CSV table of C-alpha atoms and ligand atoms in Angstrom, one decimal:
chain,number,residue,atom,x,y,z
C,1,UNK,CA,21.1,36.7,-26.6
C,2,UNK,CA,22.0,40.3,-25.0
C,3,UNK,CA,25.3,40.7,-23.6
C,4,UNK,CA,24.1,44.2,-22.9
C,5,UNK,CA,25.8,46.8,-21.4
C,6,UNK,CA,29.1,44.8,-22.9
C,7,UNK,CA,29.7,45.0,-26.6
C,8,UNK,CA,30.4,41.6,-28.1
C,9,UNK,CA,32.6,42.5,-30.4
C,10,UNK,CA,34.9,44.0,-27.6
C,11,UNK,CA,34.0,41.0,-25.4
C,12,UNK,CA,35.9,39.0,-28.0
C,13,UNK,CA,38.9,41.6,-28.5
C,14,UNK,CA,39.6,41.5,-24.9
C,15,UNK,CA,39.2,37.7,-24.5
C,16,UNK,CA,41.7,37.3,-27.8
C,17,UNK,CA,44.0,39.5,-26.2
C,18,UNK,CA,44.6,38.6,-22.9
C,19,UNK,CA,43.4,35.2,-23.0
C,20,UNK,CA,40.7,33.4,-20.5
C,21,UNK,CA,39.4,33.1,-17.7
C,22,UNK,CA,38.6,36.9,-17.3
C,23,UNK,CA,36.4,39.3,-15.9
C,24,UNK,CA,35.4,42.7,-17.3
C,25,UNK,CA,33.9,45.7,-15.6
C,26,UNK,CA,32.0,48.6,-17.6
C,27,UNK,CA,32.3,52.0,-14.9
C,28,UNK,CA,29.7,53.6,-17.4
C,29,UNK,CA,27.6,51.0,-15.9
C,30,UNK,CA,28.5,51.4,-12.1
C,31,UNK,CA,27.9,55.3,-12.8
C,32,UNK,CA,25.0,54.7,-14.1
C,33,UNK,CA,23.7,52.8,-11.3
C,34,UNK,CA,24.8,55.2,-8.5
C,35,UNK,CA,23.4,58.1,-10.3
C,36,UNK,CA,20.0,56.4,-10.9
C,37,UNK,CA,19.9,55.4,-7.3
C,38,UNK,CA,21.2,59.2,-6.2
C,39,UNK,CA,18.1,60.8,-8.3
C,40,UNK,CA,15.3,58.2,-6.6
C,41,UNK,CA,16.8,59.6,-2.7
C,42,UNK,CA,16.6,63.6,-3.7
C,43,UNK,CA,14.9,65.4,-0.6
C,44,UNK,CA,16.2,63.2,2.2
C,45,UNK,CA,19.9,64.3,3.9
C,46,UNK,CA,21.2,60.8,2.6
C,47,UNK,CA,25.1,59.5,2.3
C,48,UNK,CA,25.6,56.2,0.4
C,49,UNK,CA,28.2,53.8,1.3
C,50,UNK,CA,29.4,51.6,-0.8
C,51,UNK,CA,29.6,47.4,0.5
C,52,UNK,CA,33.0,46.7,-0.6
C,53,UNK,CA,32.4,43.1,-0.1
C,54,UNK,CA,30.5,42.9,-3.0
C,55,UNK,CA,33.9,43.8,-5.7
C,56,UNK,CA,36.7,45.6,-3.8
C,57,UNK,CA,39.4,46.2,-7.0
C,58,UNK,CA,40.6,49.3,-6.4
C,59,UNK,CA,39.7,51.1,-9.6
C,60,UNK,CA,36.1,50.0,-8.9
C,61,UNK,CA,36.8,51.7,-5.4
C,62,UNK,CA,38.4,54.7,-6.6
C,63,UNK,CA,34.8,55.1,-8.6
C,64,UNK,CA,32.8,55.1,-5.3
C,65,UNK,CA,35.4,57.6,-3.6
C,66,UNK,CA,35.0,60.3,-6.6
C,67,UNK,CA,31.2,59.8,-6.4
C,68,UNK,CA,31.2,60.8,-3.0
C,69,UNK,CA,30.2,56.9,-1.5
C,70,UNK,CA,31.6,55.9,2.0
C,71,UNK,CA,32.4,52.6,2.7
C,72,UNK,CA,30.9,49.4,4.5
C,73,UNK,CA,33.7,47.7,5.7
C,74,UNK,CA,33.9,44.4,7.6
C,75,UNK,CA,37.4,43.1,7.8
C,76,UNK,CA,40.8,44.9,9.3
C,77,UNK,CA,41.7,43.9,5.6
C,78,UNK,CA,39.1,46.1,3.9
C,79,UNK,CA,39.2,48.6,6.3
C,80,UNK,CA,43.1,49.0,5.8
C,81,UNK,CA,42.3,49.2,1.8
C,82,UNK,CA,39.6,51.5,2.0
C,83,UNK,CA,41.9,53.8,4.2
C,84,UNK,CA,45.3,53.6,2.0
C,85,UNK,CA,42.9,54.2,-1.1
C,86,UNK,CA,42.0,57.9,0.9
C,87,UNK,CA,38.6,57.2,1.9
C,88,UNK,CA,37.6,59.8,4.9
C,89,UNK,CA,37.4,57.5,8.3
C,90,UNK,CA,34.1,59.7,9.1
C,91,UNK,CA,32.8,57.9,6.1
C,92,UNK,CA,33.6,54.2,6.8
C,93,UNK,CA,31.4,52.3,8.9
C,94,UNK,CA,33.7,49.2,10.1
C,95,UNK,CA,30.8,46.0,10.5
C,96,UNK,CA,33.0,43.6,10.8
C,97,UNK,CA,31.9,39.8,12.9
C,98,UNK,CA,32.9,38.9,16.1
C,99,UNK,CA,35.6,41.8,16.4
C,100,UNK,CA,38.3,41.4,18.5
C,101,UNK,CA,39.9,44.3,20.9
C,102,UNK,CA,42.6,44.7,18.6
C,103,UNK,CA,40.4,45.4,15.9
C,104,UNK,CA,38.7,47.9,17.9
C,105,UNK,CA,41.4,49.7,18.9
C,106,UNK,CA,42.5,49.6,15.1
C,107,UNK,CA,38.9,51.3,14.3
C,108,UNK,CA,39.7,53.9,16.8
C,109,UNK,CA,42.8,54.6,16.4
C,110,UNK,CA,41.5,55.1,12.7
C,111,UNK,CA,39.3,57.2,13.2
C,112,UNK,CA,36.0,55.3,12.1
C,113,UNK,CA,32.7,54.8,13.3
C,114,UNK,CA,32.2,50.7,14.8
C,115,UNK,CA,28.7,49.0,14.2
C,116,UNK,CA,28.3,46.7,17.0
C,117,UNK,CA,25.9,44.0,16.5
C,118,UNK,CA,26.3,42.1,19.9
C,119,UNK,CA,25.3,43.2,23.6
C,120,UNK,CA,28.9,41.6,24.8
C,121,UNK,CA,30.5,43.7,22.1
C,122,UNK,CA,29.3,46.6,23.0
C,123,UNK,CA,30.3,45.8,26.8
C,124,UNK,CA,33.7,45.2,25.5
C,125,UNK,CA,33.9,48.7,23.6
C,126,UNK,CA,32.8,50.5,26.7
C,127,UNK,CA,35.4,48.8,29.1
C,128,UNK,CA,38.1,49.8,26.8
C,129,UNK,CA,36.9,52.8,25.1
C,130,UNK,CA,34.5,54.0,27.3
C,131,UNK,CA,32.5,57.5,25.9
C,132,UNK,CA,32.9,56.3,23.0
C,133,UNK,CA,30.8,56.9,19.4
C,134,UNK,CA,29.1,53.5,18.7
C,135,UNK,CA,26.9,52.9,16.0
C,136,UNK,CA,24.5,49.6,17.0
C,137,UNK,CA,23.3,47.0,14.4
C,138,UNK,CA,19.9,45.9,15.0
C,139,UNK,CA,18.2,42.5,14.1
C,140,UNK,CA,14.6,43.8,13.1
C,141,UNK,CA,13.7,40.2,13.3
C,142,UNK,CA,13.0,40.8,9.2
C,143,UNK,CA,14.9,39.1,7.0
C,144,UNK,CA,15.2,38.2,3.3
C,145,UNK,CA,16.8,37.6,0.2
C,146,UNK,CA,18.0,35.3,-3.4
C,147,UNK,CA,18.9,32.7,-1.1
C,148,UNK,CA,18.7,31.1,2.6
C,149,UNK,CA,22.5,31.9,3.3
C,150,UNK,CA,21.9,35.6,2.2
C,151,UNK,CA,19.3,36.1,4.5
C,152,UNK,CA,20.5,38.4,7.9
C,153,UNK,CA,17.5,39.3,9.5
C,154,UNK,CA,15.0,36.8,11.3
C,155,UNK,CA,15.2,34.7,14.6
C,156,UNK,CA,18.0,32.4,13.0
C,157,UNK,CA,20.1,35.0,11.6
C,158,UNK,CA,23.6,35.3,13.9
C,159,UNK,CA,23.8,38.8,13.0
C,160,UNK,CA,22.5,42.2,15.1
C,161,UNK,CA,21.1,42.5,18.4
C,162,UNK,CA,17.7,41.7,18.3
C,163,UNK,CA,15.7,44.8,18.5
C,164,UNK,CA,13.5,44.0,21.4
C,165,UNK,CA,16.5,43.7,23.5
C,166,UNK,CA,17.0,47.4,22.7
C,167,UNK,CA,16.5,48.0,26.6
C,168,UNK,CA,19.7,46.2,27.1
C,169,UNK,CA,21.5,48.4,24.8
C,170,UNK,CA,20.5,52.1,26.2
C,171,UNK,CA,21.6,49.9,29.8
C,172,UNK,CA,25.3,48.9,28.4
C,173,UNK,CA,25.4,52.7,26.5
C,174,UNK,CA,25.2,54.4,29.7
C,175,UNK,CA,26.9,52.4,32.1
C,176,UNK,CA,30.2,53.1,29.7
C,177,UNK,CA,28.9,56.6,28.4
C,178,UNK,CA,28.8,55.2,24.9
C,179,UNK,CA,27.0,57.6,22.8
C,180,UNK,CA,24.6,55.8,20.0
C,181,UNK,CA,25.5,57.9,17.1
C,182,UNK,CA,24.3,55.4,14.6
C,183,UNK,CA,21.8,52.6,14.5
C,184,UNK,CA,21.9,50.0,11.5
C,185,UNK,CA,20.4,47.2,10.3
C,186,UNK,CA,21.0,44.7,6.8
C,187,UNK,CA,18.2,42.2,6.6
C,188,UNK,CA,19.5,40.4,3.5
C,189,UNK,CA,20.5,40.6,-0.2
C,190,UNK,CA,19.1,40.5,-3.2
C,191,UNK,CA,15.3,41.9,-2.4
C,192,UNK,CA,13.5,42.7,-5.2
C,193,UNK,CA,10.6,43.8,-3.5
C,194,UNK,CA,10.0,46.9,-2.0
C,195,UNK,CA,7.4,45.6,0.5
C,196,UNK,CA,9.6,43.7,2.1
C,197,UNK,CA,12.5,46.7,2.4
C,198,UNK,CA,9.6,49.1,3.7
C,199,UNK,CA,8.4,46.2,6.8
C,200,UNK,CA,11.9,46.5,7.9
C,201,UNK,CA,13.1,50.1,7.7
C,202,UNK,CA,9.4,51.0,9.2
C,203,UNK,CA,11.4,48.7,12.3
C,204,UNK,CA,14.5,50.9,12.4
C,205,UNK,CA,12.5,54.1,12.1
C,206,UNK,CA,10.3,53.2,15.4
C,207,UNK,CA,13.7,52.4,17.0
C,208,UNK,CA,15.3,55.5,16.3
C,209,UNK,CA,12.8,57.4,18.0
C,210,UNK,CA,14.3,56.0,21.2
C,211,UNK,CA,17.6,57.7,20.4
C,212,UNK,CA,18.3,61.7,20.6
C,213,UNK,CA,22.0,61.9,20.1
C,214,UNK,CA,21.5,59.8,16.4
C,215,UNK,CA,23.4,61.0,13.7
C,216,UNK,CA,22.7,58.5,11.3
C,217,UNK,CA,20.5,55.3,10.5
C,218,UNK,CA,21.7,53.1,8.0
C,219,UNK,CA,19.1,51.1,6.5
C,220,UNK,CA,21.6,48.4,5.2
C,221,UNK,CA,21.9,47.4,1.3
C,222,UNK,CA,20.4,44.2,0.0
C,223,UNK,CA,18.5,46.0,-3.1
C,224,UNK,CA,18.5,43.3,-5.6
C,225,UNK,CA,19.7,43.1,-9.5
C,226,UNK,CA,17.5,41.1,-12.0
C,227,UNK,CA,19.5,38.1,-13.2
C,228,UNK,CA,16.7,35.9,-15.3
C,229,UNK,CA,15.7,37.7,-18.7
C,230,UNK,CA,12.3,39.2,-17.8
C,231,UNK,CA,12.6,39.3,-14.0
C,232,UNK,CA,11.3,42.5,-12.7
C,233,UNK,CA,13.8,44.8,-11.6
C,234,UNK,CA,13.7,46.3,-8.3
C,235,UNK,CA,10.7,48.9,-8.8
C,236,UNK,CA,13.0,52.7,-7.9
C,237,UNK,CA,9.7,54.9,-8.5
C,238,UNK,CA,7.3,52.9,-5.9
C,239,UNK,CA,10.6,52.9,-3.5
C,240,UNK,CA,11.0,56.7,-3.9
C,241,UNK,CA,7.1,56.9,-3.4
C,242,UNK,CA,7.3,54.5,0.1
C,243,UNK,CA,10.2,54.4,1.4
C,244,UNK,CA,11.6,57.6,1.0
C,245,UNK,CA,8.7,59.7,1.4
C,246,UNK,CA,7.7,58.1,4.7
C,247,UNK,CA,12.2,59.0,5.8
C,248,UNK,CA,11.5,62.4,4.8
C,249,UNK,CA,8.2,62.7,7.2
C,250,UNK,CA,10.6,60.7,9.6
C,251,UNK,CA,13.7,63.0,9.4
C,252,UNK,CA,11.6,66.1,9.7
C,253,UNK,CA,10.2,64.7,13.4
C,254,UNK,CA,13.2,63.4,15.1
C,255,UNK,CA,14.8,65.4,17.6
C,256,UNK,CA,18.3,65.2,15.7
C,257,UNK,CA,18.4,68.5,13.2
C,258,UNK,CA,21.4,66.4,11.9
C,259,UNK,CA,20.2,63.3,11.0
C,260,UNK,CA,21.8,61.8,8.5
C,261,UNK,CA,20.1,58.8,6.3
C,262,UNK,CA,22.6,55.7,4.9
C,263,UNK,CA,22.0,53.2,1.9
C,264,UNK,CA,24.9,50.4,2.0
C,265,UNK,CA,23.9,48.7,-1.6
C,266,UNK,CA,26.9,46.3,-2.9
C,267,UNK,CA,25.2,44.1,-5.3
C,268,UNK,CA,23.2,47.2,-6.8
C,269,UNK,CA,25.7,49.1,-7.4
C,270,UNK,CA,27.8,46.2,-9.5
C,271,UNK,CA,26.7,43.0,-10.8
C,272,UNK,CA,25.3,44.1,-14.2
C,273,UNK,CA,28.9,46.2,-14.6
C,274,UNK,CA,30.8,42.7,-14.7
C,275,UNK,CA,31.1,39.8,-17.3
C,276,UNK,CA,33.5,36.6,-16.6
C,277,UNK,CA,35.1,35.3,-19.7
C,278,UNK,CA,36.1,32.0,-20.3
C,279,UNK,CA,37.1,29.2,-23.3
C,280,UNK,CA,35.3,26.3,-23.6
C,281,UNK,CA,37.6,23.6,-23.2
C,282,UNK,CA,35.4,20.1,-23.6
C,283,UNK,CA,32.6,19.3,-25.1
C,284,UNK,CA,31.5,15.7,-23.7
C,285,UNK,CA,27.8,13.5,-24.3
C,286,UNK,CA,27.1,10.8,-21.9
C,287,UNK,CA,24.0,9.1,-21.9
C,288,UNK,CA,21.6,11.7,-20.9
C,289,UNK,CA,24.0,14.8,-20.5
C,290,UNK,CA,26.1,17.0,-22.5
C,291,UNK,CA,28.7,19.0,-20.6
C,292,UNK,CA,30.3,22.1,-21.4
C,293,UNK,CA,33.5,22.2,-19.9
C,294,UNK,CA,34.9,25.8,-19.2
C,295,UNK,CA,38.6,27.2,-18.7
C,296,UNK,CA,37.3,28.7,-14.7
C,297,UNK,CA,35.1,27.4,-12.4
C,298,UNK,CA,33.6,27.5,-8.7
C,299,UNK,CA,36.5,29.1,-7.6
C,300,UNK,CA,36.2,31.5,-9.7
C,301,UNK,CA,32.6,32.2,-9.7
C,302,UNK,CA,31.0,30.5,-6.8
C,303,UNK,CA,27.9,31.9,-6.6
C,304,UNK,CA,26.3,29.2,-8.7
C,305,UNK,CA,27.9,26.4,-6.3
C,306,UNK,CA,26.4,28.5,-3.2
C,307,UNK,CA,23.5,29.5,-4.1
C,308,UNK,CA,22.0,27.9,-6.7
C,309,UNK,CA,22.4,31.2,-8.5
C,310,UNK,CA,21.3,31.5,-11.9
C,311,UNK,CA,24.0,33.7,-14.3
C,312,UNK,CA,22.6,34.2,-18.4
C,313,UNK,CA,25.8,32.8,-20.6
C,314,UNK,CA,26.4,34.1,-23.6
C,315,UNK,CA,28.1,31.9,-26.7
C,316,UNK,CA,30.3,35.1,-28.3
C,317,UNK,CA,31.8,33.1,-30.9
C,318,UNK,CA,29.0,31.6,-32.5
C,319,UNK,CA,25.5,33.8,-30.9
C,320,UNK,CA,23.6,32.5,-33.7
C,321,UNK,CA,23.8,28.9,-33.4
C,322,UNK,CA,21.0,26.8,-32.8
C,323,UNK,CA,20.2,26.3,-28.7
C,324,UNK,CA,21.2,23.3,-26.9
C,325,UNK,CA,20.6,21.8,-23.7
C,326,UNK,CA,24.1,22.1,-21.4
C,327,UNK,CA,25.1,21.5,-17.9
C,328,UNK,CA,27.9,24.2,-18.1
C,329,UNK,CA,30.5,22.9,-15.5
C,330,UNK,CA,33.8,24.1,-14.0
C,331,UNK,CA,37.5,22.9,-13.8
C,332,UNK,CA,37.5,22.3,-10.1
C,333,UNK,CA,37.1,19.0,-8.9
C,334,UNK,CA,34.4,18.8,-7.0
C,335,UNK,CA,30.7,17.8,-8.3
C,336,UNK,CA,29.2,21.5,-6.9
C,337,UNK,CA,31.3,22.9,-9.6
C,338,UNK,CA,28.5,23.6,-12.2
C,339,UNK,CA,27.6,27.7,-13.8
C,340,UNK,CA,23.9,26.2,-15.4
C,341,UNK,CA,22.4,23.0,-15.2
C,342,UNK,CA,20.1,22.2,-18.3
C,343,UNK,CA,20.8,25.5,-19.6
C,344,UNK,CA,19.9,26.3,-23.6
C,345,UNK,CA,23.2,28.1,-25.1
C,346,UNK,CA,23.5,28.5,-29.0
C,347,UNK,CA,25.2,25.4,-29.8
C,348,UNK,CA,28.5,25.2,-28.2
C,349,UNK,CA,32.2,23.9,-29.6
C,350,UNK,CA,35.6,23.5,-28.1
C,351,UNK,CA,37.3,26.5,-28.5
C,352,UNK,CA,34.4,29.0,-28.1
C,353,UNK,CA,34.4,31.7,-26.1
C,354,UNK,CA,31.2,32.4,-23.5
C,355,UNK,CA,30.3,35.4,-21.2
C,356,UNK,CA,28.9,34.7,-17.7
C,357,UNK,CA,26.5,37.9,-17.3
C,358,UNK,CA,26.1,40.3,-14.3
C,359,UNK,CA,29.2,38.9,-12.1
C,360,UNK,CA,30.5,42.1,-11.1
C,361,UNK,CA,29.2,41.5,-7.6
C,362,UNK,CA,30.3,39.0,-5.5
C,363,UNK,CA,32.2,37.1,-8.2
C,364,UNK,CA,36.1,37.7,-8.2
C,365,UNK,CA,36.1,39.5,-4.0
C,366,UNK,CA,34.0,35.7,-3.7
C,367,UNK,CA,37.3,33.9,-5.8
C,368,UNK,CA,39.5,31.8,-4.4
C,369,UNK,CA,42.5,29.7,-6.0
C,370,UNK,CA,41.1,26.0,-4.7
C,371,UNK,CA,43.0,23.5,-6.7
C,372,UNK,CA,46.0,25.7,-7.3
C,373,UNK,CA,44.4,27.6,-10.2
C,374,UNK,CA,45.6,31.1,-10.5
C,375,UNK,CA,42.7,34.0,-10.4
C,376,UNK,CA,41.2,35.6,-13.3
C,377,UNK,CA,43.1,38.3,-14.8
C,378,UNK,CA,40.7,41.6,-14.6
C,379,UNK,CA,40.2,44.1,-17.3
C,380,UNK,CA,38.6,47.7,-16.9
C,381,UNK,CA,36.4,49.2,-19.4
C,382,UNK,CA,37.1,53.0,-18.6
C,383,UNK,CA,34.1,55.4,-19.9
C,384,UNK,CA,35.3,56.0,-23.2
C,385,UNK,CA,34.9,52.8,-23.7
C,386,UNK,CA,38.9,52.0,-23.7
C,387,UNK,CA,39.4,48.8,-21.8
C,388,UNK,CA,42.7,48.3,-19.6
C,389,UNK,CA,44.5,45.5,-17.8
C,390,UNK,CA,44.1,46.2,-14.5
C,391,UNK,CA,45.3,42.7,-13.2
C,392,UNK,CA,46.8,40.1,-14.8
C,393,UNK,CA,46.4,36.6,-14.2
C,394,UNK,CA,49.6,34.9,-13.0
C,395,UNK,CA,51.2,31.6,-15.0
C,396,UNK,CA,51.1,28.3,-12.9
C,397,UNK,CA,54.9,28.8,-12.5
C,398,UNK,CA,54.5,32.4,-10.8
C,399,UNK,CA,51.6,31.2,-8.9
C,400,UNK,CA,53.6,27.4,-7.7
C,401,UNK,CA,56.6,30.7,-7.1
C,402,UNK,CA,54.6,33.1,-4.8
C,403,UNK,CA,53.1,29.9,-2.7
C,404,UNK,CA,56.2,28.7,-1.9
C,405,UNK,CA,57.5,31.8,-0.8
C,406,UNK,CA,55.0,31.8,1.5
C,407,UNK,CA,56.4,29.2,3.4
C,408,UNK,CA,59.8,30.3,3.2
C,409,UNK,CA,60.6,28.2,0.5
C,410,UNK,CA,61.7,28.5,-3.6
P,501,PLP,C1,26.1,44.7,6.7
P,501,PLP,C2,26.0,44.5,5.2
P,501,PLP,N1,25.7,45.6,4.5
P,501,PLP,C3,25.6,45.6,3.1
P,501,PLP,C4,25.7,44.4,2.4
P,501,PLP,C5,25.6,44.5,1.0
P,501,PLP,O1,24.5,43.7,0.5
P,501,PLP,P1,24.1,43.8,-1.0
P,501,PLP,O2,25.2,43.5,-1.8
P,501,PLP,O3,23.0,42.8,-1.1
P,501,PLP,O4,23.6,45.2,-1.2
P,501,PLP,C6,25.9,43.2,3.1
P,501,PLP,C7,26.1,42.0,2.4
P,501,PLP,O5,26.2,40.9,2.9
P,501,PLP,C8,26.1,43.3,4.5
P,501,PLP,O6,26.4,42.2,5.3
């Protein structure tokens, strides 16, 4: 089994050196993927952004900033990152839910661009901030994705203004002299198909035409990453051939001579750079089962929990043994915590070390430390191939330390 673009033998190195549960990132593989994705936009006035949701370490972020990527951000959290890391502001789209005033006076006062999604919202700007820049997320009524709970487009989705209440929106935008500088819309994540991606941004296009003063349409992210051996990827020549032939007809017609087209991928741009690491600790047969139990679990990885979400595991310490059937579960107590259910893995023993493939996206900015287990430490394979500590993963004693302090206690 591949543990491609990792190297096993590294893999091994770094799990032998600074122990498990780890993840790894490859940047040769996150360059790889923004360049690819660059080439298959050439001939349209495009800027990529970057969905920090999807991994936000910061070397991962310094990558994105020397490529030339803005940022998607949706919290005052990532926002403040992205802006101490030296992001420009006029680069940062800040998406965040159900923003409060103080939030938007912190997007302001920083400089960067809001993406309203709610008529009230936008109401709200004008009152405080009246003549503002606004950029207005849309609900195409489109949506898709990997899984129900990834899906933001559609009559059931709590996210964008629904686009045929666009009337409403030019109302509210010139009641407050808002100008409507952007116009965005995100109708899901992980979309492998290009069909779907073209019904939607064929939606934003039509509504754009409604807006002179546009400086730029973000068509959202979503573009999905094969996870199953022999899934398709996500066909770049046919969406170069679609969808941004038909933006580069689009551009040259709309009124705006500086129209500006953005791509918000997270998930493209980083699941196949990541690999979690972690020891089997248990082997166990029941009646009908055997378990694999690991050194992490849902709280580390959660996607499997959440979504059903299939990850490929590798067996690095023994590739060659003969498959076996394994429900590969977590440390966390709670049933949901599972990584594969009836899952073939070259025969397994206590001690051996897997890889959980493609979890560079969200996989440790999805962590959390549920039953008082510390995070992951992180390790940073730099282009040369050199890989780095670039977190370390605290003892239960640190980790018991830094709660309490918390609370004002020791
Ligand atoms: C507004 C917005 N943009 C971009 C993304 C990134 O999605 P993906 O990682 O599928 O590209 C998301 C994900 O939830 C999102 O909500």
């Amino acid at each position: 089994m591949s543990t491609h673009p990792f190297h096993p033998g590294l893999l091994k190195q770094i799990a032998a050196g600074h122990g498990t549960p780890v993840y790894v990132y490859d940047e040769a593989t996150i360059l790889a993927r923004i360049n690819e994705f660059k080439a298959h936009l050439e001939g349209i006035p495009v800027r990529l952004l970057y969905a920090m949701k999807a991994n936000h370490c910061p070397p991962l972020l310094d990558v994105m900033r020397r490529c030339g990527l803005g940022i998607d951000a949706v919290s005052p959290g990532e926002l403040e990152l992205v802006l101490r890391l030296g992001f420009d502001p006029a680069h940062i789209l800040y998406s965040a839910n159900n923003m409060t005033d103080h939030e938007m006076r912190y997007a302001v006062e920083a400089g960067v661009t809001m993406n309203i999604g709610e008529l009230s919202g936008l109401r709200r700007l004008g009152e405080a901030f009246g003549e503002s820049d606004v950029c207005v997320r849309i609900n195409p009524q489109i949506g898709a994705g990997h899984h129900a709970h990834v899906v933001t487009g559609g009559d059931r989705s709590k996210f964008g203004i629904p686009v045929e209440q666009m009337d409403r929106v030019l109302d509210v935008a010139a009641r407050y002299d808002l100008r409507i500088v952007g116009l965005h819309q995100h109708i899901g994540s992980g979309i492998l198909s290009t069909e779907i991606l073209w019904n939607a941004a064929a939606v934003i296009l039509e509504t754009a035409r409604r807006l002179n003063d546009l400086q730029f349409i973000n068509v959202g992210g979503g573009l999905g990453v094969p996870y199953r051996a022999g899934e398709a990827p996500l066909d770049l020549a046919e969406f170069r051939s679609t969808i941004v032939a038909s933006i580069r007809k689009f551009v040259a017609s709309h009124p705006s001579k500086s129209l500006e087209i953005r791509f918000e991928p997270g998930r493209y741009f980083t699941a196949e750079s990541g690999v979690l690491l972690s020891r089997v600790n248990t082997i166990k047969r029941t009646g009908s089962r055997t378990f694999a139990g690991l050194d992490t679990g849902m709280g580390h990885l959660l996607r499997p929990a959440l979504y059903d979400a299939w990850h490929t595991i590798c067996n690095l310490s023994r590739p060659d043994g003969t498959p076996k059937t394994y429900d590969v579960v977590g440390n966390i107590c709670e049933s949901a915590d599972f990584f594969a259910r009836d899952r073939g893995v070259p025969e397994l023993a206590e001690g051996d070390i897997v890889a959980i493939l493609d979890t560079g996206a969200y996989g440790m900015s999805l962590s959390s430390t549920y039953n008082m287990r510390p995070l992951p430490a992180e390790v940073w394979i730099h282009t040369d191939g050199t890989p780095e500590l670039i977190r370390r993963r605290l003892t239960p004693t640190e980790f018991a330390m830094a709660y309490l302090n918390e609370y004002g206690r020791r």
